[in-house]
CSV table of N, CA and C in Angstrom, one decimal:
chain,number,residue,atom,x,y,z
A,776,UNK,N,-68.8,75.6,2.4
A,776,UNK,CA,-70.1,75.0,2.8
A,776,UNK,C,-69.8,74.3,4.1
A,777,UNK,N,-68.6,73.6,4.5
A,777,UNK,CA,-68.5,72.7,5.4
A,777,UNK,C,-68.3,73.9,6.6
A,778,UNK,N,-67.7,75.3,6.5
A,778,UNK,CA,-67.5,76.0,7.9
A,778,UNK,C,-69.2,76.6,7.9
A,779,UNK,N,-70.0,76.8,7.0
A,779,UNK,CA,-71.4,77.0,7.5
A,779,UNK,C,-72.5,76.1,8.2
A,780,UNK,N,-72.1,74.8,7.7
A,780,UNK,CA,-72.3,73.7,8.6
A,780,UNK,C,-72.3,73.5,10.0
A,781,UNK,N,-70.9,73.9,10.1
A,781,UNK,CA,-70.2,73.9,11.3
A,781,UNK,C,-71.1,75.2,12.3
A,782,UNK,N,-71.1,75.8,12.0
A,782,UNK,CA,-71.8,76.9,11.9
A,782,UNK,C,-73.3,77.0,12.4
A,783,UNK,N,-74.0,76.2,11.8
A,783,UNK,CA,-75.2,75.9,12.4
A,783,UNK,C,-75.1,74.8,13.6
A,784,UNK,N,-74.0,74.0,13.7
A,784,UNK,CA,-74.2,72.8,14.8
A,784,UNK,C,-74.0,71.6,14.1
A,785,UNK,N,-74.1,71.7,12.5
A,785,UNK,CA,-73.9,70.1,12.2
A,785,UNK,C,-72.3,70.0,12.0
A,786,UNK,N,-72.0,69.0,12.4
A,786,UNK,CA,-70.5,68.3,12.1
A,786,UNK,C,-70.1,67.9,10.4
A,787,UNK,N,-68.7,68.6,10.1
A,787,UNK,CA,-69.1,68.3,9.0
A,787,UNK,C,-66.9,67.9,8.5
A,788,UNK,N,-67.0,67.1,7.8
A,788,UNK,CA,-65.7,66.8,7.4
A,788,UNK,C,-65.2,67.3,5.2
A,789,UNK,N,-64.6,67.4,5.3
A,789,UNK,CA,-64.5,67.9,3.9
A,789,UNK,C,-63.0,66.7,3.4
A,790,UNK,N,-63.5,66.5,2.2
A,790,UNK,CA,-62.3,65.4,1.3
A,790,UNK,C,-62.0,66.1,0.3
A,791,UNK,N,-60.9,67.1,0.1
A,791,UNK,CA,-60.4,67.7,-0.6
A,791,UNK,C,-59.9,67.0,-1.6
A,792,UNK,N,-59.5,65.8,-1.6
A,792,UNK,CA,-58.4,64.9,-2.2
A,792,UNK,C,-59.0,64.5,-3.5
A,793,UNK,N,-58.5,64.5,-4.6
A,793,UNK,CA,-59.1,64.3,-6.0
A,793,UNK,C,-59.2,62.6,-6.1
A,794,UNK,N,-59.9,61.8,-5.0
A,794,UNK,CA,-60.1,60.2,-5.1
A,794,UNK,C,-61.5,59.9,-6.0
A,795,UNK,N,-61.7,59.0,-6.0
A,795,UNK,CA,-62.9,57.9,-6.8
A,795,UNK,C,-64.3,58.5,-5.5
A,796,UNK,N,-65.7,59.5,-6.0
A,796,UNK,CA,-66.3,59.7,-4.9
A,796,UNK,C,-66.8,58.0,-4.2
A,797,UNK,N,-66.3,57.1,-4.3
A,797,UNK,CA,-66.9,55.9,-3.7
A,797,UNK,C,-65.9,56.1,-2.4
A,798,UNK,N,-64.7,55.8,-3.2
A,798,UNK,CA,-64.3,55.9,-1.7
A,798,UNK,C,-64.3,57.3,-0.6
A,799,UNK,N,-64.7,58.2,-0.8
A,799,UNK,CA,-64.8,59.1,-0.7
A,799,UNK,C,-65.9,59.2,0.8
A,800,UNK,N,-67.1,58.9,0.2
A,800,UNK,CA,-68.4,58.5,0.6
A,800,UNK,C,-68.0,56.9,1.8
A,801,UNK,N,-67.3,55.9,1.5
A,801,UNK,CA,-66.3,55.3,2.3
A,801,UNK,C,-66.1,55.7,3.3
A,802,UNK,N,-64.9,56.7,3.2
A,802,UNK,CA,-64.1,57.3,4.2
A,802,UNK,C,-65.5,57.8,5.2
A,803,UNK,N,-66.3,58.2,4.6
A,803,UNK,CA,-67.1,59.0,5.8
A,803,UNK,C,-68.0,58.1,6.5
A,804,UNK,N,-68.7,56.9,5.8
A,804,UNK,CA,-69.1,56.2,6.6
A,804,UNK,C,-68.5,55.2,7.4
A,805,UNK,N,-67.3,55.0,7.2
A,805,UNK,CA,-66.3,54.4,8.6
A,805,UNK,C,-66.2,55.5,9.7
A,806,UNK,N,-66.1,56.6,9.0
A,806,UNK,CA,-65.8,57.8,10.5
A,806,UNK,C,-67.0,57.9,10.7
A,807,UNK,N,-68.2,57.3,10.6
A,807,UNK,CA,-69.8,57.1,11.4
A,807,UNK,C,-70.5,58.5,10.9
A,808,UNK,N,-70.4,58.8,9.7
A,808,UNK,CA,-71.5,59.7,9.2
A,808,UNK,C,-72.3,59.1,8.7
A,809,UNK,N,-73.6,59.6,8.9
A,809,UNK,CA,-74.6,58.9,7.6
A,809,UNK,C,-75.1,59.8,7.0
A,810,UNK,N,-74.9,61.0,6.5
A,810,UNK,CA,-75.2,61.4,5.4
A,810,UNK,C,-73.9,61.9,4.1
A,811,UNK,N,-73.7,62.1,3.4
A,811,UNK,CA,-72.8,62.5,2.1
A,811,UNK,C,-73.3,63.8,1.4
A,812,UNK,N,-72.3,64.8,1.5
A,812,UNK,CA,-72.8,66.0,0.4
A,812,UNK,C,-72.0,65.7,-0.7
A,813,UNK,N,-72.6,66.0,-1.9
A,813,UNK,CA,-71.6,65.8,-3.1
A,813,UNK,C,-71.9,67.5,-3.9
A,814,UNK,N,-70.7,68.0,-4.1
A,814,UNK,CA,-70.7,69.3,-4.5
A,814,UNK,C,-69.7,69.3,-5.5
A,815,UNK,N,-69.6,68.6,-6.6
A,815,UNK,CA,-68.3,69.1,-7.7
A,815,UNK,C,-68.7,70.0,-8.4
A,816,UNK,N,-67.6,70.3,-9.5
A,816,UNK,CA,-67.7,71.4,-10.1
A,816,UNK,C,-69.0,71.4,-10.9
A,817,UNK,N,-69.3,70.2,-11.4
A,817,UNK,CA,-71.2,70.5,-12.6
A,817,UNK,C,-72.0,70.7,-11.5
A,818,UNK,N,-72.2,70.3,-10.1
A,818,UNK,CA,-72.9,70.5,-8.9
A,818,UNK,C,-72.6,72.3,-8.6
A,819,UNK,N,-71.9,72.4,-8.8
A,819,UNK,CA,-71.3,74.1,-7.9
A,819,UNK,C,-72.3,75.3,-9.1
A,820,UNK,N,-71.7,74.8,-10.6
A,820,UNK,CA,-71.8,75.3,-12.0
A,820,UNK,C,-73.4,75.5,-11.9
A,821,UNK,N,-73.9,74.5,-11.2
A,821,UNK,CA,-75.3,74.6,-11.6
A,821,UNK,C,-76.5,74.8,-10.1
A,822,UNK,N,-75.2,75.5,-9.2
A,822,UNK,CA,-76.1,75.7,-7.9
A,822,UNK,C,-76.8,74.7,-7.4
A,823,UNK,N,-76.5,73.7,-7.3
A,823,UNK,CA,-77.4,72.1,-6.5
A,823,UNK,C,-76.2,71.4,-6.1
A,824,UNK,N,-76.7,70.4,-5.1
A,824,UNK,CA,-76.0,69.2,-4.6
A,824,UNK,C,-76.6,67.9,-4.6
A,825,UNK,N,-76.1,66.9,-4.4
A,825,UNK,CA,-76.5,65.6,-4.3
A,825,UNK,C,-76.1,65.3,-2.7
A,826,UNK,N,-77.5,64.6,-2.1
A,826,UNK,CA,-77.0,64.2,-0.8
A,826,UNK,C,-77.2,62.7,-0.9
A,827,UNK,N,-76.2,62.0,-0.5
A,827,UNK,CA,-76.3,60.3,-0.5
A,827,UNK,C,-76.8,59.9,1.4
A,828,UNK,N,-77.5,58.9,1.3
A,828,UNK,CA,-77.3,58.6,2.7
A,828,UNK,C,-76.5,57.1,2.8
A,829,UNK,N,-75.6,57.1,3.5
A,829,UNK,CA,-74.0,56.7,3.7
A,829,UNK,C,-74.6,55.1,3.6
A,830,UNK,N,-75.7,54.7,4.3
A,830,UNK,CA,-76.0,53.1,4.7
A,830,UNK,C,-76.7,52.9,4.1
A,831,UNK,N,-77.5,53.1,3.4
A,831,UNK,CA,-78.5,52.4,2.2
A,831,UNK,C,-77.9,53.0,0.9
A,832,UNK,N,-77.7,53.8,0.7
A,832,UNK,CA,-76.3,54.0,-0.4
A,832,UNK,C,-77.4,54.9,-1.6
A,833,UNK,N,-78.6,55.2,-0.8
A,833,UNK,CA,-79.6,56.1,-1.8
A,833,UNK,C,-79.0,57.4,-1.4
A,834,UNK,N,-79.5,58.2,-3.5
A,834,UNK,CA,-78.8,59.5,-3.2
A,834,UNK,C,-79.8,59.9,-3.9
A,835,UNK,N,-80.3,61.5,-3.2
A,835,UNK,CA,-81.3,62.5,-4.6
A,835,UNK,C,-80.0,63.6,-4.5
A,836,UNK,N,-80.7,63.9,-5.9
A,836,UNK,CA,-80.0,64.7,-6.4
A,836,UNK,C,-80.1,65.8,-7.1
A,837,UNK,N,-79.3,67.1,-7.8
A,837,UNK,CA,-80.0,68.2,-7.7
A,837,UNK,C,-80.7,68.7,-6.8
A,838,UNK,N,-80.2,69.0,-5.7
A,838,UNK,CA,-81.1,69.8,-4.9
A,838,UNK,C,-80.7,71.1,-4.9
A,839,UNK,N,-81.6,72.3,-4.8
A,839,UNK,CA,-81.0,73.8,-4.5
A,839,UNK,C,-79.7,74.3,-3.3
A,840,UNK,N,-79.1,74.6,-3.6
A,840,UNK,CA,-78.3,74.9,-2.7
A,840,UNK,C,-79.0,75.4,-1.4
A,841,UNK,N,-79.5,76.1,-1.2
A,841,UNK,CA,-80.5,76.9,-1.1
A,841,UNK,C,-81.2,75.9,0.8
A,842,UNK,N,-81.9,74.8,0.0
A,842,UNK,CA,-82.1,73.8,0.8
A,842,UNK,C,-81.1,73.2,2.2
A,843,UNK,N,-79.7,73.1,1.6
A,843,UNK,CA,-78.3,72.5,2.5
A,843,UNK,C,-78.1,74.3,3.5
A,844,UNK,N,-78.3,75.1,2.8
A,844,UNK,CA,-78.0,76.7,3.8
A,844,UNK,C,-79.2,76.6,4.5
């Protein structure tokens, strides 16, 4: 997801690392993102994602994949 991102123009970082998604979501808004994709395995399993926005810390969720392509 993150090289089709890239792909269209948006900048995108990927956290492979099995940490706590807080810090996760952390990491990215110190490196000055303000949005969050959240894609685990019940997210992948069931074709949706969760997008958080990094500075008010609101997230929807279940969205179609479909939407982020």
């Amino acid at each position: 997801m993150a090289a089709r991102l890239r792909e269209a123009g948006i900048g995108a970082e990927l956290f492979p690392e099995p940490i706590a998604i807080g810090k996760q979501m952390g990491y990215g808004s110190t490196r000055g993102h303000r949005l969050g994709v959240i894609i685990g395995p019940d997210e992948a399993a069931q074709g949706v994602f969760n997008l958080r926005d990094l500075q008010t810390r609101q997230e929807r969720k279940g969205l179609p994949l479909v939407e982020l392509e």
